PDB file of C-alpha atoms in Angstrom:
ATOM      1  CA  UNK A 100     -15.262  -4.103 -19.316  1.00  0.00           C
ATOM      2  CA  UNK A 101     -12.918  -2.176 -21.565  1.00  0.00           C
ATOM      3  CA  UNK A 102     -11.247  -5.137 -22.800  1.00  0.00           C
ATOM      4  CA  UNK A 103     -14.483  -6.679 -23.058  1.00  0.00           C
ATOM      5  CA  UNK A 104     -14.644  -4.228 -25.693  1.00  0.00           C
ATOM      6  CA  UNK A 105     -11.874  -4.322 -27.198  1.00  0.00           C
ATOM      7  CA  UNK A 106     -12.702  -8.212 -27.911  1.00  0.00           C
ATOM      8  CA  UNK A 107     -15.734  -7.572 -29.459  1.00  0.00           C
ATOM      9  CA  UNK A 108     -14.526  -4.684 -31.726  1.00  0.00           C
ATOM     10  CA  UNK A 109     -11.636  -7.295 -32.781  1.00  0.00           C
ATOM     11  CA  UNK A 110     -13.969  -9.993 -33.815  1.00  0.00           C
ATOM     12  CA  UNK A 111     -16.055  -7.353 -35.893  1.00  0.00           C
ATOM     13  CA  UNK A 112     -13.118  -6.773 -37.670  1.00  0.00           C
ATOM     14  CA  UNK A 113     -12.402  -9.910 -38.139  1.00  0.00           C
ATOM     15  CA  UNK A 114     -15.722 -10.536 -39.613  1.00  0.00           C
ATOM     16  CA  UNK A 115     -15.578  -7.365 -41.400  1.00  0.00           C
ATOM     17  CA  UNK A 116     -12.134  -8.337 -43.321  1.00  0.00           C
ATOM     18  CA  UNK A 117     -13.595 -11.879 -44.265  1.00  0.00           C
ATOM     19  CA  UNK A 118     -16.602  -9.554 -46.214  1.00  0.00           C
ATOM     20  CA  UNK A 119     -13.897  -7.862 -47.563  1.00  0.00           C
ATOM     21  CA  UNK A 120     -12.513 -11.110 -49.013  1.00  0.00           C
ATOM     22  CA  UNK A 121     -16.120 -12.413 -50.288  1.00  0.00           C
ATOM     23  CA  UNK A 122     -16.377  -8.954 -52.252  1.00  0.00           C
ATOM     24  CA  UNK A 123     -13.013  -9.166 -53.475  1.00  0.00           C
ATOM     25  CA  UNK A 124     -14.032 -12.375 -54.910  1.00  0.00           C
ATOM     26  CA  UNK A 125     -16.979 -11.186 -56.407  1.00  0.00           C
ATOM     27  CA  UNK A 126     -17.170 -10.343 -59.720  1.00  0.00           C
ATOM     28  CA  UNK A 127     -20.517  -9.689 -61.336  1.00  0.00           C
ATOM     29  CA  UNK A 128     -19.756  -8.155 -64.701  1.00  0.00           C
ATOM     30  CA  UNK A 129     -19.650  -8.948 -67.980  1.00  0.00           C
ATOM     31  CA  UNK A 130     -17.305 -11.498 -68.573  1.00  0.00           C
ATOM     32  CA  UNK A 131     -16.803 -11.968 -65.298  1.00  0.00           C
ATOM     33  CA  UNK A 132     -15.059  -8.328 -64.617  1.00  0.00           C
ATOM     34  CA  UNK A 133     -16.159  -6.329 -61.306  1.00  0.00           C
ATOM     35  CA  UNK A 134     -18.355  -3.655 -61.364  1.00  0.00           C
ATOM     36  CA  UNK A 135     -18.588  -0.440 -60.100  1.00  0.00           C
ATOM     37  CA  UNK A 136     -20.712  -1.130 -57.711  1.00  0.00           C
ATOM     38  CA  UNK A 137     -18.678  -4.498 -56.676  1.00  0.00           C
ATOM     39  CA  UNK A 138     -15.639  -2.218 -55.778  1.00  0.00           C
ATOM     40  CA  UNK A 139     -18.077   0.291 -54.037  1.00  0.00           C
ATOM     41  CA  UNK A 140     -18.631  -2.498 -51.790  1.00  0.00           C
ATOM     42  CA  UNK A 141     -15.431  -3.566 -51.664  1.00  0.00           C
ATOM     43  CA  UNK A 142     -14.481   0.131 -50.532  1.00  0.00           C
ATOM     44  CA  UNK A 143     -17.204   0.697 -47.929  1.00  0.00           C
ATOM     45  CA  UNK A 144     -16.391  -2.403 -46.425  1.00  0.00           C
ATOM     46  CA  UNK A 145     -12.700  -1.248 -46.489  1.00  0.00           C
ATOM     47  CA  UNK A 146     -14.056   2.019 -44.882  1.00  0.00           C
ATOM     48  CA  UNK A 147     -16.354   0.323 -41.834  1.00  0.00           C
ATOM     49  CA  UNK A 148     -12.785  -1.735 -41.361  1.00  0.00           C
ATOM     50  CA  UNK A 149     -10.970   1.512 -40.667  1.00  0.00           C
ATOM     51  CA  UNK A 150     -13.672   3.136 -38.354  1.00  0.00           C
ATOM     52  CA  UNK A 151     -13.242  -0.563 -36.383  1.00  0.00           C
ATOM     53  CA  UNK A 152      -9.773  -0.301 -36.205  1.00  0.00           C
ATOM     54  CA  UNK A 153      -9.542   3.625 -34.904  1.00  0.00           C
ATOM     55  CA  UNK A 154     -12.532   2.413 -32.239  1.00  0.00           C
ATOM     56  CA  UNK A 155      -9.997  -0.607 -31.379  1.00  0.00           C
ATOM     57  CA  UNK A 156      -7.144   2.306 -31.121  1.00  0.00           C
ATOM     58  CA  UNK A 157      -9.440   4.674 -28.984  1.00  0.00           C
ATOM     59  CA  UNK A 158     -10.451   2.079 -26.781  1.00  0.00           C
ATOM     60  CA  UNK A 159      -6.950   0.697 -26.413  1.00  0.00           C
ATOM     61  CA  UNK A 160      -5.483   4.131 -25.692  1.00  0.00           C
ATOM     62  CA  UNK A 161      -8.142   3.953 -22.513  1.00  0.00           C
ATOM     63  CA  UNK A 162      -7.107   0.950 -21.651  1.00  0.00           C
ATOM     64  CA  UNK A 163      -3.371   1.908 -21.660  1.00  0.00           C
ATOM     65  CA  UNK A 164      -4.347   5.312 -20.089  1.00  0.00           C
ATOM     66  CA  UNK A 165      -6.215   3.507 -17.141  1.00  0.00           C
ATOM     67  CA  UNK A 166      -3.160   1.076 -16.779  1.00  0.00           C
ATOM     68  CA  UNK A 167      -1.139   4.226 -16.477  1.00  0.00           C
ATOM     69  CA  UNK A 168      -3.614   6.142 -14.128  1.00  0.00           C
ATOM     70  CA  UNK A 169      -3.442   2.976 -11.530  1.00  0.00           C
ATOM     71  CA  UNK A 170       0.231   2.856 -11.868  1.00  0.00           C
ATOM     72  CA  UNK A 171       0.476   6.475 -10.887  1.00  0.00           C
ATOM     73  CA  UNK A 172      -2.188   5.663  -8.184  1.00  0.00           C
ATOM     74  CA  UNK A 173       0.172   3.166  -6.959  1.00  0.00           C
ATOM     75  CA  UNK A 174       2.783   4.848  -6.972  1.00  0.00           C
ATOM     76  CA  UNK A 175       1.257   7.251  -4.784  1.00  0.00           C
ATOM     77  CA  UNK A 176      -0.202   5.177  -2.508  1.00  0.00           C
ATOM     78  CA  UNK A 177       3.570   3.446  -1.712  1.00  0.00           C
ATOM     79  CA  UNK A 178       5.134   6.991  -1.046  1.00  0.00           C
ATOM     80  CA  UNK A 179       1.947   7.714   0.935  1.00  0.00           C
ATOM     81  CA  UNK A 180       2.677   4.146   3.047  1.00  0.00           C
ATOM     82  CA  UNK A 181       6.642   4.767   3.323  1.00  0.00           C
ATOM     83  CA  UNK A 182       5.935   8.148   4.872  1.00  0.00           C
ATOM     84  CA  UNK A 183       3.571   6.741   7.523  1.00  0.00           C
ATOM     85  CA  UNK A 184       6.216   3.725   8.013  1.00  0.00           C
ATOM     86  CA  UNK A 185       8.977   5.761   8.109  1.00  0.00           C
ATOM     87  CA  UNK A 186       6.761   8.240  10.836  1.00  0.00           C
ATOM     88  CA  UNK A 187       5.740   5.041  12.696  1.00  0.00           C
ATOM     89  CA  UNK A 188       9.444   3.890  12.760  1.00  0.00           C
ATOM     90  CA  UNK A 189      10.507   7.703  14.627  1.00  0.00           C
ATOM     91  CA  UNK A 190       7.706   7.296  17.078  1.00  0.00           C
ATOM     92  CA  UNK A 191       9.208   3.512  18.088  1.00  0.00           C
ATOM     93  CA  UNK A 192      12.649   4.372  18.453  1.00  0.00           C
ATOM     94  CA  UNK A 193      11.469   8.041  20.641  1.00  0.00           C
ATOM     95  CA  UNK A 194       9.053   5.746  22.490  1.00  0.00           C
ATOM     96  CA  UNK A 195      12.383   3.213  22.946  1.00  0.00           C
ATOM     97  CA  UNK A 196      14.614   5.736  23.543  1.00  0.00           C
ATOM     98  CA  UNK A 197      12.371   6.962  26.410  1.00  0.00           C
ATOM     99  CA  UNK A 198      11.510   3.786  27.679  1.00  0.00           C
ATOM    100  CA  UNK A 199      15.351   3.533  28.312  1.00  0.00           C
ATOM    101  CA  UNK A 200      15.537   6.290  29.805  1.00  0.00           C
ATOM    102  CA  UNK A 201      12.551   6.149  32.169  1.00  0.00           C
ATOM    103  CA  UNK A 202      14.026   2.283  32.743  1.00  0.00           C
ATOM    104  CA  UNK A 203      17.565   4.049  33.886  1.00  0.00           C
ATOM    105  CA  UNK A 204      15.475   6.140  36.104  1.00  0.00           C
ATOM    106  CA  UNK A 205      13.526   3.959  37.817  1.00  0.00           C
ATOM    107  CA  UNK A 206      16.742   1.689  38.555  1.00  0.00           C
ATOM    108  CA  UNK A 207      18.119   4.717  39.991  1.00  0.00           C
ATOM    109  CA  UNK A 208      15.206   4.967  42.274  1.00  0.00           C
ATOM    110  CA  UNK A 209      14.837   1.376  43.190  1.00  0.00           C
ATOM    111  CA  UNK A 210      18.503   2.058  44.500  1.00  0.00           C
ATOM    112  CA  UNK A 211      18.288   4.914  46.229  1.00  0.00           C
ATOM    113  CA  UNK A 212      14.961   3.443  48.134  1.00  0.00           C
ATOM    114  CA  UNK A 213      16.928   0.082  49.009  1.00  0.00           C
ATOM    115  CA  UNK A 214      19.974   2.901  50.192  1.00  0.00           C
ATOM    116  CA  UNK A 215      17.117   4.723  52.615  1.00  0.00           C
ATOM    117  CA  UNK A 216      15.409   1.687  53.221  1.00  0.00           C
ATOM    118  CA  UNK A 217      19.113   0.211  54.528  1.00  0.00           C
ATOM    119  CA  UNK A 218      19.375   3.195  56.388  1.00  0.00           C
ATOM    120  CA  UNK A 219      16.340   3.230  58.369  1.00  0.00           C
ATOM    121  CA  UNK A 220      16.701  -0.915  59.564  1.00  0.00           C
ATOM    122  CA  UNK A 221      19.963   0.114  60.466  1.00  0.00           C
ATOM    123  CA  UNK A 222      18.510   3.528  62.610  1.00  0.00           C
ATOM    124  CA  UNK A 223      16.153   1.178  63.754  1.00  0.00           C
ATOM    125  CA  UNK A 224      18.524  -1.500  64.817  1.00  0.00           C
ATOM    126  CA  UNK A 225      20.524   1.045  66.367  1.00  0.00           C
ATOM    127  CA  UNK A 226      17.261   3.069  68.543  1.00  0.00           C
ATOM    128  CA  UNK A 227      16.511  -0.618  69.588  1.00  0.00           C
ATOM    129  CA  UNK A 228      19.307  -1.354  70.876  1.00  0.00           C
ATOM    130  CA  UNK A 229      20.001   2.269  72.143  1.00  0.00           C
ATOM    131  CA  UNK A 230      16.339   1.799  74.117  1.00  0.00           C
ATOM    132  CA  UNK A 231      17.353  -2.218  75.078  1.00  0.00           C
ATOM    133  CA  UNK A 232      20.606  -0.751  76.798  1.00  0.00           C
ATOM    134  CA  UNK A 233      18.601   1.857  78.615  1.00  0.00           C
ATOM    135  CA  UNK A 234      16.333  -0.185  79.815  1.00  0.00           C
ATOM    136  CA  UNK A 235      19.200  -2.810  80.989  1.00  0.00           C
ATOM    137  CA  UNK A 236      20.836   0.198  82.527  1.00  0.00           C
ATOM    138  CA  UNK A 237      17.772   1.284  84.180  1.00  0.00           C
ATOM    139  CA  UNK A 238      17.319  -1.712  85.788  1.00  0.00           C
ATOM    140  CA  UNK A 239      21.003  -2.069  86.979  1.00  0.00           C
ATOM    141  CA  UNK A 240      20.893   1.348  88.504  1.00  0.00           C
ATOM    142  CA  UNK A 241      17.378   0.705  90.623  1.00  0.00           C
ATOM    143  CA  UNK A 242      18.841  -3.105  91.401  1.00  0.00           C
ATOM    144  CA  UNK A 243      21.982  -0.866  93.160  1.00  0.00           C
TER     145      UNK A 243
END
């Protein structure tokens, strides 16, 4: 919208500088000479060219100022994003780090159960046997 603006404030200059021209041109005196009021013309005209060209510099200096606020917003809003990266990338590597750890720990567990688990077939093996021999025995001692 504000170069919108800016365009149309260029072309009225542009049309404003070709009057300028015409009543440069124009001579309606006496012998062909200009008049005052020819050059009074040729001044106001000179004068609406000026206030154009200071509304073309105001509206440029908003357009340069908005450029400037949106590269400041920018800015901002990359610092903002590293920060949250940079927090996102400490949670993953905690979350890793303890997902090691708790991995280490299980495989420690898993271990120790197959150790137990070893144990207890083996106390097993051995009260079956231990119960199979007394029963053998048993049966030896009412056979005599």
């Amino acid at each position: 919208m504000q170069r919108q603006r800016v365009n149309e404030l260029l072309q009225q200059r542009s049309a404003r500088f070709g009057q300028f021209d015409e009543s440069l041109k124009k001579r309606t005196g006496i012998f062909g000479l200009k008049t005052k009021k020819d050059m009074q013309s040729s001044i106001d005209i000179l004068k609406q060219i000026v206030m154009t060209d200071n509304n073309i510099f105001r509206e440029t200096k908003m357009l340069l100022d908005y450029k400037d606020f949106e590269k400041s917003q920018i800015a901002e809003q990359a610092n903002e994003f590293d920060g949250r990266i940079n927090g996102y990338i400490k949670t993953i590597s905690k979350l890793q780090r303890e997902q090691e750890r708790l991995t280490a720990e299980v495989d420690a567990l898993e271990k120790s159960t197959r150790f137990y688990e070893g144990m207890l077939v083996l106390l097993g093996l051995s009260i079956v046997g231990a119960g199979i021999f007394l029963i053998l025995r048993r049966q030896k001692l009412t056979k005599a």
